[in-house]
């Protein structure tokens, strides 16, 4: 579980670096699909990740609007702030938490029960899905997107190889 | 791990149903990003998933071209064929396999060692990433994409709720 979060954080960081070479008007431009723009997507990803981690801890959610974070610097700053709490929670994750229950209300008013294991995987795939959208918009800008590869990032090193080094 | 594969299979099935309402020329049309088309993406997803599972088993890879599977019916048929083997492998997955090693050669000729845990997560995020691309192309067709939500699909039911039912 934790390795997939680390994957997302690594890929996200590379997208921030990618953004450095893109004019800000392109980062803010309205695009088809998803939440409708590159920087808005990155904001949405960190908002949603943090909000779920807050909910699991019984803490208040994040409710601010993208309009207040509409620059790369502001989004990165917000990310750095949220990341401390998110990474601490993910770092403490263990299988005994899988079946904890979250009682939540959906946007259309239904009361639902999700297991914590579902929420964590929801947060993971949420980001990967939105990053896939960025990859299309990158190609529309004639730019190479960040690799989505999980392998080759050293995310789960081989114990055997480490021992032999 | 296994729940994320089941998520991918469920979402993929819904995309096949979504495709039923789309003219075949749109499914085959060349698009910007990813492997360049809707049906080609679905073919690529099942090709890559199966190929990794084959490699982990030390069995020959899949080498056929999309041109031989360029209809929804043919892609679904190929998926059904591959799925038996993939789902058996995933169903037998357990944590003791995480640190098994796969010796592989990259497309540019480097020899690399990946843990099986890395390969499995690579296969998972590979699909989620490409499905994100489909969601943009769906909006370009003025169609609502399939939900990428993990929650609300009953993928990890609460044991407590099940017991009380």
mmCIF file of C-alpha atoms in Angstrom:
data_model
loop_
_atom_site.group_PDB
_atom_site.id
_atom_site.type_symbol
_atom_site.label_atom_id
_atom_site.label_comp_id
_atom_site.label_asym_id
_atom_site.label_seq_id
_atom_site.Cartn_x
_atom_site.Cartn_y
_atom_site.Cartn_z
ATOM 1 C CA UNK A 1 0.000 0.000 0.000
ATOM 2 C CA UNK A 2 2.645 2.442 1.159
ATOM 3 C CA UNK A 3 4.791 1.827 -1.941
ATOM 4 C CA UNK A 4 1.932 2.950 -4.180
ATOM 5 C CA UNK A 5 1.663 6.215 -2.258
ATOM 6 C CA UNK A 6 5.422 6.705 -2.627
ATOM 7 C CA UNK A 7 5.000 6.053 -6.350
ATOM 8 C CA UNK A 8 2.369 8.769 -6.581
ATOM 9 C CA UNK A 9 4.507 11.264 -4.660
ATOM 10 C CA UNK A 10 7.532 10.570 -6.860
ATOM 11 C CA UNK A 11 5.555 10.913 -10.095
ATOM 12 C CA UNK A 12 3.843 14.054 -8.797
ATOM 13 C CA UNK A 13 7.187 15.654 -7.967
ATOM 14 C CA UNK A 14 8.370 14.942 -11.515
ATOM 15 C CA UNK A 15 5.230 16.567 -12.883
ATOM 16 C CA UNK A 16 6.011 19.696 -10.830
ATOM 17 C CA UNK A 17 9.455 19.781 -12.453
ATOM 18 C CA UNK A 18 7.834 19.257 -15.853
ATOM 19 C CA UNK A 19 5.555 22.225 -15.128
ATOM 20 C CA UNK A 20 8.567 24.501 -14.631
ATOM 21 C CA UNK A 21 9.155 24.461 -18.400
ATOM 22 C CA UNK A 22 5.543 25.203 -19.341
ATOM 23 C CA UNK A 23 4.198 28.763 -19.590
ATOM 24 C CA UNK A 24 1.811 29.519 -16.744
ATOM 25 C CA UNK A 25 -1.062 30.327 -19.123
ATOM 26 C CA UNK A 26 -0.803 26.736 -20.428
ATOM 27 C CA UNK A 27 -0.811 25.347 -16.871
ATOM 28 C CA UNK A 28 -3.978 27.339 -16.188
ATOM 29 C CA UNK A 29 -5.644 26.874 -19.586
ATOM 30 C CA UNK A 30 -9.016 25.145 -19.648
ATOM 31 C CA UNK A 31 -8.809 21.642 -21.112
ATOM 32 C CA UNK A 32 -11.240 18.861 -21.954
ATOM 33 C CA UNK A 33 -11.765 16.140 -19.336
ATOM 34 C CA UNK A 34 -11.074 15.675 -15.660
ATOM 35 C CA UNK A 35 -11.166 18.878 -13.619
ATOM 36 C CA UNK A 36 -10.261 20.831 -16.764
ATOM 37 C CA UNK A 37 -6.631 21.936 -16.477
ATOM 38 C CA UNK A 38 -3.081 20.908 -15.603
ATOM 39 C CA UNK A 39 -2.474 22.892 -12.435
ATOM 40 C CA UNK A 40 -6.076 22.432 -11.324
ATOM 41 C CA UNK A 41 -5.516 18.661 -11.589
ATOM 42 C CA UNK A 42 -2.424 18.785 -9.373
ATOM 43 C CA UNK A 43 -4.329 20.910 -6.861
ATOM 44 C CA UNK A 44 -7.256 18.476 -6.987
ATOM 45 C CA UNK A 45 -4.947 15.496 -6.411
ATOM 46 C CA UNK A 46 -3.379 16.939 -3.260
ATOM 47 C CA UNK A 47 -6.753 18.224 -2.024
ATOM 48 C CA UNK A 48 -8.402 14.804 -2.393
ATOM 49 C CA UNK A 49 -5.486 12.850 -0.917
ATOM 50 C CA UNK A 50 -5.281 15.063 2.140
ATOM 51 C CA UNK A 51 -9.072 15.202 2.575
ATOM 52 C CA UNK A 52 -9.367 11.412 2.776
ATOM 53 C CA UNK A 53 -6.470 11.160 5.227
ATOM 54 C CA UNK A 54 -8.168 13.863 7.319
ATOM 55 C CA UNK A 55 -11.483 11.999 7.241
ATOM 56 C CA UNK A 56 -9.842 8.762 8.372
ATOM 57 C CA UNK A 57 -8.391 10.656 11.322
ATOM 58 C CA UNK A 58 -11.766 12.234 12.148
ATOM 59 C CA UNK A 59 -10.358 15.693 11.371
ATOM 60 C CA UNK A 60 -11.948 18.507 9.331
ATOM 61 C CA UNK A 61 -11.727 18.318 5.576
ATOM 62 C CA UNK A 62 -10.075 20.795 3.186
ATOM 63 C CA UNK A 63 -12.616 23.107 1.578
ATOM 64 C CA UNK A 64 -10.635 25.784 -0.241
ATOM 65 C CA UNK A 65 -10.968 26.618 -3.915
ATOM 66 C CA UNK A 66 -8.418 26.294 -6.699
ATOM 67 C CA UNK A 67 -8.738 30.025 -7.428
ATOM 68 C CA UNK A 68 -6.732 30.672 -4.254
ATOM 69 C CA UNK A 69 -3.914 28.340 -5.365
ATOM 70 C CA UNK A 70 -3.646 29.102 -9.070
ATOM 71 C CA UNK A 71 0.125 29.137 -9.452
ATOM 72 C CA UNK A 72 2.708 26.357 -9.464
ATOM 73 C CA UNK A 73 4.446 27.850 -6.422
ATOM 74 C CA UNK A 74 1.211 27.988 -4.399
ATOM 75 C CA UNK A 75 0.248 24.418 -5.301
ATOM 76 C CA UNK A 76 3.697 23.117 -4.364
ATOM 77 C CA UNK A 77 3.578 25.017 -1.091
ATOM 78 C CA UNK A 78 0.183 23.539 -0.243
ATOM 79 C CA UNK A 79 1.446 20.080 -1.167
ATOM 80 C CA UNK A 80 4.487 20.440 1.122
ATOM 81 C CA UNK A 81 2.198 21.480 3.972
ATOM 82 C CA UNK A 82 -0.233 18.581 3.517
ATOM 83 C CA UNK A 83 2.489 16.049 2.821
ATOM 84 C CA UNK A 84 3.786 16.010 6.401
ATOM 85 C CA UNK A 85 0.455 14.751 7.693
ATOM 86 C CA UNK A 86 -0.268 12.452 4.753
ATOM 87 C CA UNK A 87 3.141 10.765 4.814
ATOM 88 C CA UNK A 88 2.967 10.277 8.599
ATOM 89 C CA UNK A 89 -0.417 8.564 8.267
ATOM 90 C CA UNK A 90 0.691 6.395 5.339
ATOM 91 C CA UNK A 91 3.952 5.546 7.137
ATOM 92 C CA UNK A 92 1.985 4.242 10.104
ATOM 93 C CA UNK A 93 -0.356 2.173 7.932
ATOM 94 C CA UNK A 94 -0.556 -1.549 8.661
ATOM 95 C CA UNK A 95 -2.911 -4.367 7.710
ATOM 96 C CA UNK A 96 -4.775 -4.204 11.031
ATOM 97 C CA UNK A 97 -6.343 -0.930 9.822
ATOM 98 C CA UNK A 98 -7.801 -2.460 6.640
ATOM 99 C CA UNK A 99 -11.179 -3.249 8.170
ATOM 100 C CA UNK A 100 -11.676 -0.037 10.149
ATOM 101 C CA UNK A 101 -14.896 1.635 9.038
ATOM 102 C CA UNK A 102 -15.533 5.136 7.740
ATOM 103 C CA UNK A 103 -19.127 6.348 7.912
ATOM 104 C CA UNK A 104 -19.567 8.949 5.206
ATOM 105 C CA UNK A 105 -22.256 10.784 3.264
ATOM 106 C CA UNK A 106 -22.015 10.825 -0.539
ATOM 107 C CA UNK A 107 -22.455 14.077 -2.547
ATOM 108 C CA UNK A 108 -26.025 12.919 -3.339
ATOM 109 C CA UNK A 109 -26.857 12.399 0.347
ATOM 110 C CA UNK A 110 -26.635 8.648 0.803
ATOM 111 C CA UNK A 111 -25.036 7.302 3.969
ATOM 112 C CA UNK A 112 -22.314 4.821 3.150
ATOM 113 C CA UNK A 113 -19.792 2.727 5.015
ATOM 114 C CA UNK A 114 -16.357 2.243 3.521
ATOM 115 C CA UNK A 115 -13.500 0.233 4.932
ATOM 116 C CA UNK A 116 -10.262 2.139 5.479
ATOM 117 C CA UNK A 117 -8.628 -0.254 3.036
ATOM 118 C CA UNK A 118 -11.062 0.909 0.371
ATOM 119 C CA UNK A 119 -10.389 4.578 1.122
ATOM 120 C CA UNK A 120 -6.623 4.154 0.891
ATOM 121 C CA UNK A 121 -6.866 2.387 -2.473
ATOM 122 C CA UNK A 122 -9.385 4.984 -3.638
ATOM 123 C CA UNK A 123 -6.858 7.733 -2.862
ATOM 124 C CA UNK A 124 -4.132 5.842 -4.761
ATOM 125 C CA UNK A 125 -6.050 5.184 -7.977
ATOM 126 C CA UNK A 126 -7.586 8.678 -7.868
ATOM 127 C CA UNK A 127 -4.158 10.183 -8.415
ATOM 128 C CA UNK A 128 -2.981 7.670 -11.018
ATOM 129 C CA UNK A 129 -6.167 8.237 -13.023
ATOM 130 C CA UNK A 130 -5.773 12.024 -13.037
ATOM 131 C CA UNK A 131 -2.081 11.761 -13.932
ATOM 132 C CA UNK A 132 -3.162 9.748 -16.969
ATOM 133 C CA UNK A 133 -5.201 12.774 -18.028
ATOM 134 C CA UNK A 134 -2.138 15.026 -17.661
ATOM 135 C CA UNK A 135 -0.252 12.715 -20.019
ATOM 136 C CA UNK A 136 -2.778 13.383 -22.812
ATOM 137 C CA UNK A 137 -2.673 17.137 -22.258
ATOM 138 C CA UNK A 138 1.143 17.016 -22.296
ATOM 139 C CA UNK A 139 1.086 15.437 -25.750
ATOM 140 C CA UNK A 140 -1.385 18.101 -26.897
ATOM 141 C CA UNK A 141 1.348 20.604 -25.924
ATOM 142 C CA UNK A 142 3.883 18.513 -27.880
ATOM 143 C CA UNK A 143 5.659 17.714 -24.623
ATOM 144 C CA UNK A 144 6.737 14.274 -23.429
ATOM 145 C CA UNK A 145 4.764 13.294 -20.320
ATOM 146 C CA UNK A 146 6.369 11.988 -17.129
ATOM 147 C CA UNK A 147 6.761 8.209 -17.169
ATOM 148 C CA UNK A 148 4.016 6.321 -15.357
ATOM 149 C CA UNK A 149 6.300 3.329 -14.808
ATOM 150 C CA UNK A 150 6.332 1.862 -11.321
ATOM 151 C CA UNK A 151 9.365 -0.307 -12.104
ATOM 152 C CA UNK A 152 12.756 1.320 -12.396
ATOM 153 C CA UNK A 153 12.123 3.732 -9.520
ATOM 154 C CA UNK A 154 13.601 1.581 -6.746
ATOM 155 C CA UNK A 155 10.289 1.662 -4.889
ATOM 156 C CA UNK A 156 10.541 -1.902 -3.544
ATOM 157 C CA UNK A 157 14.257 -2.748 -3.521
ATOM 158 C CA UNK A 158 15.281 -6.359 -3.527
ATOM 159 C CA UNK A 159 16.492 -7.359 -0.058
ATOM 160 C CA UNK A 160 18.740 -9.982 -1.639
ATOM 161 C CA UNK A 161 20.422 -7.478 -3.966
ATOM 162 C CA UNK A 162 20.823 -4.979 -1.123
ATOM 163 C CA UNK A 163 22.457 -7.660 1.018
ATOM 164 C CA UNK A 164 24.913 -8.558 -1.730
ATOM 165 C CA UNK A 165 25.993 -4.965 -2.347
ATOM 166 C CA UNK B 1 -2.977 -6.081 -4.111
ATOM 167 C CA UNK B 2 -5.648 -8.417 -5.417
ATOM 168 C CA UNK B 3 -8.416 -5.835 -4.763
ATOM 169 C CA UNK B 4 -6.669 -3.353 -7.071
ATOM 170 C CA UNK B 5 -6.621 -5.919 -9.867
ATOM 171 C CA UNK B 6 -10.330 -6.586 -9.292
ATOM 172 C CA UNK B 7 -10.878 -2.820 -9.469
ATOM 173 C CA UNK B 8 -9.131 -2.668 -12.844
ATOM 174 C CA UNK B 9 -11.115 -5.600 -14.207
ATOM 175 C CA UNK B 10 -14.416 -4.069 -13.064
ATOM 176 C CA UNK B 11 -13.613 -0.657 -14.544
ATOM 177 C CA UNK B 12 -12.378 -2.270 -17.768
ATOM 178 C CA UNK B 13 -15.618 -4.234 -18.125
ATOM 179 C CA UNK B 14 -17.576 -0.998 -17.764
ATOM 180 C CA UNK B 15 -15.458 0.608 -20.480
ATOM 181 C CA UNK B 16 -16.297 -2.296 -22.805
ATOM 182 C CA UNK B 17 -19.983 -1.599 -22.151
ATOM 183 C CA UNK B 18 -19.351 2.113 -22.749
ATOM 184 C CA UNK B 19 -17.724 1.223 -26.081
ATOM 185 C CA UNK B 20 -20.899 -0.540 -27.232
ATOM 186 C CA UNK B 21 -22.540 2.886 -27.703
ATOM 187 C CA UNK B 22 -19.640 4.411 -29.635
ATOM 188 C CA UNK B 23 -19.299 4.068 -33.425
ATOM 189 C CA UNK B 24 -16.424 1.762 -34.322
ATOM 190 C CA UNK B 25 -14.645 4.475 -36.327
ATOM 191 C CA UNK B 26 -14.426 6.543 -33.122
ATOM 192 C CA UNK B 27 -13.063 3.551 -31.188
ATOM 193 C CA UNK B 28 -10.386 3.137 -33.866
ATOM 194 C CA UNK B 29 -9.725 6.851 -34.527
ATOM 195 C CA UNK B 30 -6.227 8.138 -33.890
ATOM 196 C CA UNK B 31 -6.028 10.351 -30.808
ATOM 197 C CA UNK B 32 -3.377 12.400 -29.056
ATOM 198 C CA UNK B 33 -1.500 10.754 -26.195
ATOM 199 C CA UNK B 34 -0.961 7.244 -24.872
ATOM 200 C CA UNK B 35 -1.013 4.554 -27.551
ATOM 201 C CA UNK B 36 -3.231 6.790 -29.675
ATOM 202 C CA UNK B 37 -6.762 5.389 -29.611
ATOM 203 C CA UNK B 38 -9.558 4.010 -27.455
ATOM 204 C CA UNK B 39 -9.644 0.387 -28.563
ATOM 205 C CA UNK B 40 -5.887 0.296 -28.993
ATOM 206 C CA UNK B 41 -5.595 1.370 -25.333
ATOM 207 C CA UNK B 42 -7.840 -1.451 -24.150
ATOM 208 C CA UNK B 43 -5.827 -3.904 -26.251
ATOM 209 C CA UNK B 44 -2.587 -2.498 -24.839
ATOM 210 C CA UNK B 45 -3.861 -2.820 -21.264
ATOM 211 C CA UNK B 46 -4.731 -6.508 -21.597
ATOM 212 C CA UNK B 47 -1.549 -7.210 -23.571
ATOM 213 C CA UNK B 48 0.675 -5.619 -20.901
ATOM 214 C CA UNK B 49 -1.143 -7.179 -17.948
ATOM 215 C CA UNK B 50 -0.942 -10.656 -19.420
ATOM 216 C CA UNK B 51 2.666 -10.220 -20.592
ATOM 217 C CA UNK B 52 3.872 -9.385 -17.071
ATOM 218 C CA UNK B 53 1.979 -12.296 -15.554
ATOM 219 C CA UNK B 54 3.525 -14.539 -18.206
ATOM 220 C CA UNK B 55 7.022 -13.236 -17.441
ATOM 221 C CA UNK B 56 6.564 -13.864 -13.725
ATOM 222 C CA UNK B 57 5.639 -17.434 -14.556
ATOM 223 C CA UNK B 58 8.650 -17.814 -16.868
ATOM 224 C CA UNK B 59 6.324 -18.310 -19.847
ATOM 225 C CA UNK B 60 6.530 -16.737 -23.329
ATOM 226 C CA UNK B 61 5.275 -13.199 -23.755
ATOM 227 C CA UNK B 62 2.456 -11.948 -26.020
ATOM 228 C CA UNK B 63 3.808 -10.455 -29.229
ATOM 229 C CA UNK B 64 0.813 -9.882 -31.484
ATOM 230 C CA UNK B 65 -0.157 -6.575 -33.033
ATOM 231 C CA UNK B 66 -3.255 -4.463 -32.479
ATOM 232 C CA UNK B 67 -4.041 -4.646 -36.199
ATOM 233 C CA UNK B 68 -5.119 -8.260 -35.653
ATOM 234 C CA UNK B 69 -7.500 -7.292 -32.842
ATOM 235 C CA UNK B 70 -9.016 -4.063 -34.146
ATOM 236 C CA UNK B 71 -12.648 -4.601 -33.144
ATOM 237 C CA UNK B 72 -14.383 -4.486 -29.778
ATOM 238 C CA UNK B 73 -15.443 -8.128 -30.131
ATOM 239 C CA UNK B 74 -11.887 -9.299 -30.842
ATOM 240 C CA UNK B 75 -10.432 -7.324 -27.923
ATOM 241 C CA UNK B 76 -13.046 -8.687 -25.532
ATOM 242 C CA UNK B 77 -12.427 -12.214 -26.761
ATOM 243 C CA UNK B 78 -8.676 -11.833 -26.210
ATOM 244 C CA UNK B 79 -9.321 -10.393 -22.751
ATOM 245 C CA UNK B 80 -11.545 -13.341 -21.798
ATOM 246 C CA UNK B 81 -8.847 -15.755 -22.935
ATOM 247 C CA UNK B 82 -6.049 -14.018 -21.011
ATOM 248 C CA UNK B 83 -8.169 -13.365 -17.946
ATOM 249 C CA UNK B 84 -8.324 -17.019 -16.900
ATOM 250 C CA UNK B 85 -4.561 -17.140 -16.455
ATOM 251 C CA UNK B 86 -4.213 -13.633 -15.029
ATOM 252 C CA UNK B 87 -6.962 -14.068 -12.443
ATOM 253 C CA UNK B 88 -5.587 -17.452 -11.353
ATOM 254 C CA UNK B 89 -2.154 -15.912 -10.789
ATOM 255 C CA UNK B 90 -3.527 -12.882 -8.946
ATOM 256 C CA UNK B 91 -5.843 -15.102 -6.881
ATOM 257 C CA UNK B 92 -2.847 -17.110 -5.693
ATOM 258 C CA UNK B 93 -0.809 -14.005 -4.833
ATOM 259 C CA UNK B 94 0.473 -13.705 -1.269
ATOM 260 C CA UNK B 95 3.023 -11.544 0.525
ATOM 261 C CA UNK B 96 5.674 -14.272 0.427
ATOM 262 C CA UNK B 97 6.014 -13.610 -3.335
ATOM 263 C CA UNK B 98 6.794 -9.886 -2.910
ATOM 264 C CA UNK B 99 10.562 -10.334 -2.885
ATOM 265 C CA UNK B 100 10.843 -12.897 -5.668
ATOM 266 C CA UNK B 101 13.114 -11.520 -8.385
ATOM 267 C CA UNK B 102 12.508 -11.035 -12.090
ATOM 268 C CA UNK B 103 15.626 -10.651 -14.251
ATOM 269 C CA UNK B 104 14.602 -8.653 -17.299
ATOM 270 C CA UNK B 105 16.109 -6.656 -20.161
ATOM 271 C CA UNK B 106 14.758 -3.152 -20.803
ATOM 272 C CA UNK B 107 13.808 -1.982 -24.339
ATOM 273 C CA UNK B 108 17.153 -0.103 -24.446
ATOM 274 C CA UNK B 109 19.137 -3.244 -23.558
ATOM 275 C CA UNK B 110 19.943 -2.772 -19.872
ATOM 276 C CA UNK B 111 19.742 -5.794 -17.568
ATOM 277 C CA UNK B 112 17.530 -5.042 -14.589
ATOM 278 C CA UNK B 113 16.219 -6.864 -11.548
ATOM 279 C CA UNK B 114 12.698 -6.136 -10.361
ATOM 280 C CA UNK B 115 10.930 -7.626 -7.383
ATOM 281 C CA UNK B 116 7.657 -9.372 -8.145
ATOM 282 C CA UNK B 117 5.979 -6.853 -5.847
ATOM 283 C CA UNK B 118 7.165 -4.082 -8.141
ATOM 284 C CA UNK B 119 5.939 -5.877 -11.245
ATOM 285 C CA UNK B 120 2.470 -6.432 -9.780
ATOM 286 C CA UNK B 121 2.120 -2.757 -8.808
ATOM 287 C CA UNK B 122 3.504 -1.741 -12.190
ATOM 288 C CA UNK B 123 0.753 -3.746 -13.891
ATOM 289 C CA UNK B 124 -1.892 -2.138 -11.655
ATOM 290 C CA UNK B 125 -0.901 1.499 -12.185
ATOM 291 C CA UNK B 126 -0.260 0.897 -15.888
ATOM 292 C CA UNK B 127 -3.951 0.206 -16.393
ATOM 293 C CA UNK B 128 -5.223 3.017 -14.168
ATOM 294 C CA UNK B 129 -2.977 5.499 -15.990
ATOM 295 C CA UNK B 130 -4.232 4.467 -19.433
ATOM 296 C CA UNK B 131 -7.856 4.505 -18.277
ATOM 297 C CA UNK B 132 -7.277 8.123 -17.238
ATOM 298 C CA UNK B 133 -6.410 8.834 -20.856
ATOM 299 C CA UNK B 134 -9.665 7.211 -22.012
ATOM 300 C CA UNK B 135 -11.559 9.568 -19.711
ATOM 301 C CA UNK B 136 -10.195 12.617 -21.591
ATOM 302 C CA UNK B 137 -10.991 11.134 -24.997
ATOM 303 C CA UNK B 138 -14.519 10.296 -23.770
ATOM 304 C CA UNK B 139 -15.112 13.958 -22.925
ATOM 305 C CA UNK B 140 -13.778 14.939 -26.350
ATOM 306 C CA UNK B 141 -16.602 12.752 -27.720
ATOM 307 C CA UNK B 142 -19.043 14.521 -25.364
ATOM 308 C CA UNK B 143 -19.545 11.251 -23.504
ATOM 309 C CA UNK B 144 -19.408 10.746 -19.750
ATOM 310 C CA UNK B 145 -16.431 8.537 -18.850
ATOM 311 C CA UNK B 146 -16.688 5.488 -16.581
ATOM 312 C CA UNK B 147 -16.181 6.392 -12.929
ATOM 313 C CA UNK B 148 -12.658 5.802 -11.633
ATOM 314 C CA UNK B 149 -13.916 5.512 -8.047
ATOM 315 C CA UNK B 150 -12.595 2.593 -6.038
ATOM 316 C CA UNK B 151 -15.121 3.183 -3.244
ATOM 317 C CA UNK B 152 -18.734 2.262 -3.838
ATOM 318 C CA UNK B 153 -17.876 -0.906 -5.769
ATOM 319 C CA UNK B 154 -17.940 -3.324 -2.827
ATOM 320 C CA UNK B 155 -14.341 -4.313 -3.535
ATOM 321 C CA UNK B 156 -13.349 -4.736 0.120
ATOM 322 C CA UNK B 157 -16.573 -5.401 2.017
ATOM 323 C CA UNK B 158 -16.687 -4.726 5.721
ATOM 324 C CA UNK B 159 -16.569 -7.999 7.631
ATOM 325 C CA UNK B 160 -18.514 -6.365 10.448
ATOM 326 C CA UNK B 161 -21.346 -5.228 8.174
ATOM 327 C CA UNK B 162 -21.432 -8.625 6.479
ATOM 328 C CA UNK B 163 -21.697 -10.337 9.868
ATOM 329 C CA UNK B 164 -24.609 -8.120 10.917
ATOM 330 C CA UNK B 165 -26.592 -8.710 7.746
#
